[in-house]
Coordinates of C-alpha atoms in Angstrom, one line a residue:
X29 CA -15.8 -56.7 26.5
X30 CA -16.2 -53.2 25.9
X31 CA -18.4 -51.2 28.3
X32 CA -21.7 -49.8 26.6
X33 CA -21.5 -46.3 27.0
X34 CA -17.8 -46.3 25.2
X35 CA -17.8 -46.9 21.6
X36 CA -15.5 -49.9 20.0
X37 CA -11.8 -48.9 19.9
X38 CA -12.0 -49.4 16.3
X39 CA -15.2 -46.6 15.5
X40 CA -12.4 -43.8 17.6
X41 CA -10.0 -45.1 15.1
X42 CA -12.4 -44.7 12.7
X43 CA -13.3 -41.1 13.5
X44 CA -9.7 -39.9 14.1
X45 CA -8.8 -41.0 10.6
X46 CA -11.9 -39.3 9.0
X47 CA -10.6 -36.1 10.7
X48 CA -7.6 -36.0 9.4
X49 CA -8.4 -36.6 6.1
X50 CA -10.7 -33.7 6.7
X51 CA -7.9 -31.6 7.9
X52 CA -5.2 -32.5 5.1
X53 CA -7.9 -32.4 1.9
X54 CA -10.0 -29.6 2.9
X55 CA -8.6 -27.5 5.3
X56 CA -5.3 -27.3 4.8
X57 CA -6.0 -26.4 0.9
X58 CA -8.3 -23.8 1.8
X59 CA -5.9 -22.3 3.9
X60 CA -3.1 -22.5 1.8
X61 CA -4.7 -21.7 -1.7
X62 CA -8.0 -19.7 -0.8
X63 CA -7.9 -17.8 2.7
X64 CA -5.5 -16.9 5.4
X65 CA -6.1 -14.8 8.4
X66 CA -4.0 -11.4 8.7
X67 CA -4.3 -9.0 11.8
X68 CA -3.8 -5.2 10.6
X69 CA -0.7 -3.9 12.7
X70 CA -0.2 0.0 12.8
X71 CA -2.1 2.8 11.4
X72 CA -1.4 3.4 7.8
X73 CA -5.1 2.5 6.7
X74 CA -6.5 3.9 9.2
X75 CA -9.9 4.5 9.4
X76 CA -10.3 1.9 6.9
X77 CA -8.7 -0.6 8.7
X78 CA -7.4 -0.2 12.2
X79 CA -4.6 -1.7 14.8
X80 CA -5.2 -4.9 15.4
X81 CA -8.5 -5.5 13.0
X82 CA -8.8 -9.0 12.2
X83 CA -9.1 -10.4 8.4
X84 CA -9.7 -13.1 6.3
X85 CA -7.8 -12.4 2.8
X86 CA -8.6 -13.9 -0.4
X87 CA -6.0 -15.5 -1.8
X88 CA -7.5 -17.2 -5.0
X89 CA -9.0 -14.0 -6.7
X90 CA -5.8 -12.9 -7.9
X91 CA -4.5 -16.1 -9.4
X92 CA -7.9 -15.7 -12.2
X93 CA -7.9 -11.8 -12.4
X94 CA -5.6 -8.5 -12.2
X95 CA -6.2 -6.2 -9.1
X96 CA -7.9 -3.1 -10.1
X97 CA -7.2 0.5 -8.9
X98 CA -8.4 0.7 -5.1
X99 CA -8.2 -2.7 -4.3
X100 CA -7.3 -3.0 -0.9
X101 CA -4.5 -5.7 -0.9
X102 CA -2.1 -7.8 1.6
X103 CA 1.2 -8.4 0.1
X104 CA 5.2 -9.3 1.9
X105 CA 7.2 -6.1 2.1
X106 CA 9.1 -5.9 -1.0
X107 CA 12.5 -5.3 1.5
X108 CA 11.5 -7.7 3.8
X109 CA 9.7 -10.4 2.7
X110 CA 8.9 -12.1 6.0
X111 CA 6.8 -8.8 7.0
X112 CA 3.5 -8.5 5.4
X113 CA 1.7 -4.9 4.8
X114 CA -2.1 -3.8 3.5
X115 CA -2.3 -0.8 1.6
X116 CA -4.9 0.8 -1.7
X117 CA -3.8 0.3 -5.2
X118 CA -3.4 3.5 -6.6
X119 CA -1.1 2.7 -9.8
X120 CA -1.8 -0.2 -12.5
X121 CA 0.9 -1.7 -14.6
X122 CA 1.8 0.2 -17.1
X123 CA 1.2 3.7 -15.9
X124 CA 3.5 6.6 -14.6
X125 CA 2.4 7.8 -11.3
X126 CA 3.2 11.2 -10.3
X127 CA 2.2 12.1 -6.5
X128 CA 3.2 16.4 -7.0
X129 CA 0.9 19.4 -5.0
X130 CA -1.0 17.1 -2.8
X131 CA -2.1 15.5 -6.2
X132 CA -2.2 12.0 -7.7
X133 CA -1.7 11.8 -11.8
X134 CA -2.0 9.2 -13.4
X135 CA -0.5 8.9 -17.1
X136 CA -1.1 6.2 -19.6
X137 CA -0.3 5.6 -23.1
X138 CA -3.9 5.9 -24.2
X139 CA -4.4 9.1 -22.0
X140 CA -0.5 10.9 -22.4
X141 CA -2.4 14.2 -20.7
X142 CA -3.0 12.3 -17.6
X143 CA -5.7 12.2 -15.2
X144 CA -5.9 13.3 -11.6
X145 CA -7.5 10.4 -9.5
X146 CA -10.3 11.0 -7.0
X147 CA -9.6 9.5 -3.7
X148 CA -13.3 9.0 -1.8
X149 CA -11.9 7.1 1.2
X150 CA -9.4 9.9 2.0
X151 CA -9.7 12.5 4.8
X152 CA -6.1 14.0 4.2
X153 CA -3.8 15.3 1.4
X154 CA -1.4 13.1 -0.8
X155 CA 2.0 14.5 0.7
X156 CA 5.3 13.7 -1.7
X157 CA 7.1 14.3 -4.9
X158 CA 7.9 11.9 -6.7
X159 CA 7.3 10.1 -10.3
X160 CA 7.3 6.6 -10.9
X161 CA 6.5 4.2 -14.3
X162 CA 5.6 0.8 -13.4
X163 CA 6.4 -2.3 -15.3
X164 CA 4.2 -4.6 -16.9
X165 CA 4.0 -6.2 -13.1
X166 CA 4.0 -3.5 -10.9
X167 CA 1.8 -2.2 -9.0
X168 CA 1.9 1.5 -7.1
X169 CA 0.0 1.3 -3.7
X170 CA -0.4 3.8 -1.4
X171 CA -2.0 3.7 2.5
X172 CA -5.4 5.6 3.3
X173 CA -3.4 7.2 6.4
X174 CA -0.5 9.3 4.2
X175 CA 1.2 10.7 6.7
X176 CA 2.1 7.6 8.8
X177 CA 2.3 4.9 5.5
X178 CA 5.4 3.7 4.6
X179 CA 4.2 2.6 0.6
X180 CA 5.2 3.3 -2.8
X181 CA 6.4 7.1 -2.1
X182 CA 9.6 5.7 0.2
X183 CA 9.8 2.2 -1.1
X184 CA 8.9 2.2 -5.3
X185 CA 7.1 -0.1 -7.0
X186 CA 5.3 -3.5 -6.0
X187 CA 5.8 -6.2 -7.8
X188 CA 2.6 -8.5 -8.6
X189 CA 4.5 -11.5 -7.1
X190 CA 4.3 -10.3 -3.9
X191 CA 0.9 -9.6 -3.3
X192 CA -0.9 -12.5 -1.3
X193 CA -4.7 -11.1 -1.9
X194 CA -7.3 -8.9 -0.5
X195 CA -9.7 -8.5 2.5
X196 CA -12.3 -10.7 2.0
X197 CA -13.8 -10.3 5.2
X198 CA -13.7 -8.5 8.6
X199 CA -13.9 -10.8 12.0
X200 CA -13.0 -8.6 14.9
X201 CA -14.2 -6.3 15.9
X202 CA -17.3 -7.8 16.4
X203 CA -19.5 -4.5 15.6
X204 CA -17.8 -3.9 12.6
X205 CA -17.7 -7.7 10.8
X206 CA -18.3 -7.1 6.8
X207 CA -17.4 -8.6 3.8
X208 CA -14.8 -6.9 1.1
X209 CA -13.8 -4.6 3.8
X210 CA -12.3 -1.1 2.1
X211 CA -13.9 -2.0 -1.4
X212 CA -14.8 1.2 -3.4
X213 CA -17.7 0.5 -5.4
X214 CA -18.8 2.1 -8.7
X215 CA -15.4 2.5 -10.2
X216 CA -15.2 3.0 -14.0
X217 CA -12.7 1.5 -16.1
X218 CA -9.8 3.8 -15.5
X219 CA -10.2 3.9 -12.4
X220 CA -11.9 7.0 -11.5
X221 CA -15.0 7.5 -9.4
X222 CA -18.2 8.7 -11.7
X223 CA -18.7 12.3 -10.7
X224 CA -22.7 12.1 -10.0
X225 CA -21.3 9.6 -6.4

């Protein structure tokens, strides 16, 4: 006979099961397909992100749409895919990036005169030379902190396959929690910032 305060060895059964089916149909999906945690190392987005900053990244929104210019994205190191870096998408697929003068051009079919981008989250000057023309999957991404990032200036190109998602939300630190951390809002359809912001 079973004492009354413990319940029947059966309803434990019961619960652990119930758990685990939790675990392996919810959970684990989730965190495989929709979110996974990522803790910022370094300083090449900083102050948008700093060392050790604690994120959830969205993993689905880029298997039903295309980043967009300034996205901030996670993504394995092209050369080393076991590491995992977060830098701004400066270059879409498709476009010839040309980093020259502490400038960013961008040059399209449709616009063969090219456009210099506006950066609002930078504090510093685009240091480099260097031309690039992405393929119909690459993408050109660049970190907020120039002069520490290793990114598309040293490395090339990033291939869409590689990019795991974006910041969907900020955990720690605690005073600076928000959602879409590093989104720039209010960009037009190539990519530039409206000049009345």
């Amino acid at each position: 006979m079973q004492p009354e305060n413990l319940p029947p060895k059966n309803s434990a059964s019961k619960e652990f099961w119930k758990f685990l089916a939790i675990v392996v149909f919810i959970i684990l999906p989730i965190r495989i397909w929709v979110a996974e945690p990522f803790i910022v190392s370094g300083d090449s987005m900083y102050p948008t992100f700093k060392n050790h900053d604690y994120l959830i990244v969205d993993s689905l929104t880029y298997k039903l749409e295309n980043p967009k210019r300034y996205d901030v994205i996670v993504f394995r190191y092209p050369l080393d895919t076991k590491r995992y870096f977060i830098k701004r998408i400066i270059g879409l697929p498709g476009e010839t990036v040309t980093v020259h003068n502490k400038t960013i051009t961008i040059t399209t079919p449709d616009n063969p005169e090219g456009f210099i981008i506006d950066e609002p989250v930078l504090d510093v000057e685009t240091q480099g030379e260097v031309t690039t023309t992405l393929a119909n999957d690459e993408y050109y991404v660049l970190g907020d902190n120039r002069p520490v990032s290793s990114d598309s200036r040293i490395w090339g190109s990033l291939k869409k396959e590689f990019i795991i998602g974006r910041p969907l939300i900020r955990l720690f630190p605690f005073q600076k929690i928000d959602i879409l951390p590093g989104e720039v809002a209010d960009v037009d359809q190539t990519g530039q910032i409206p000049k009345n912001q």
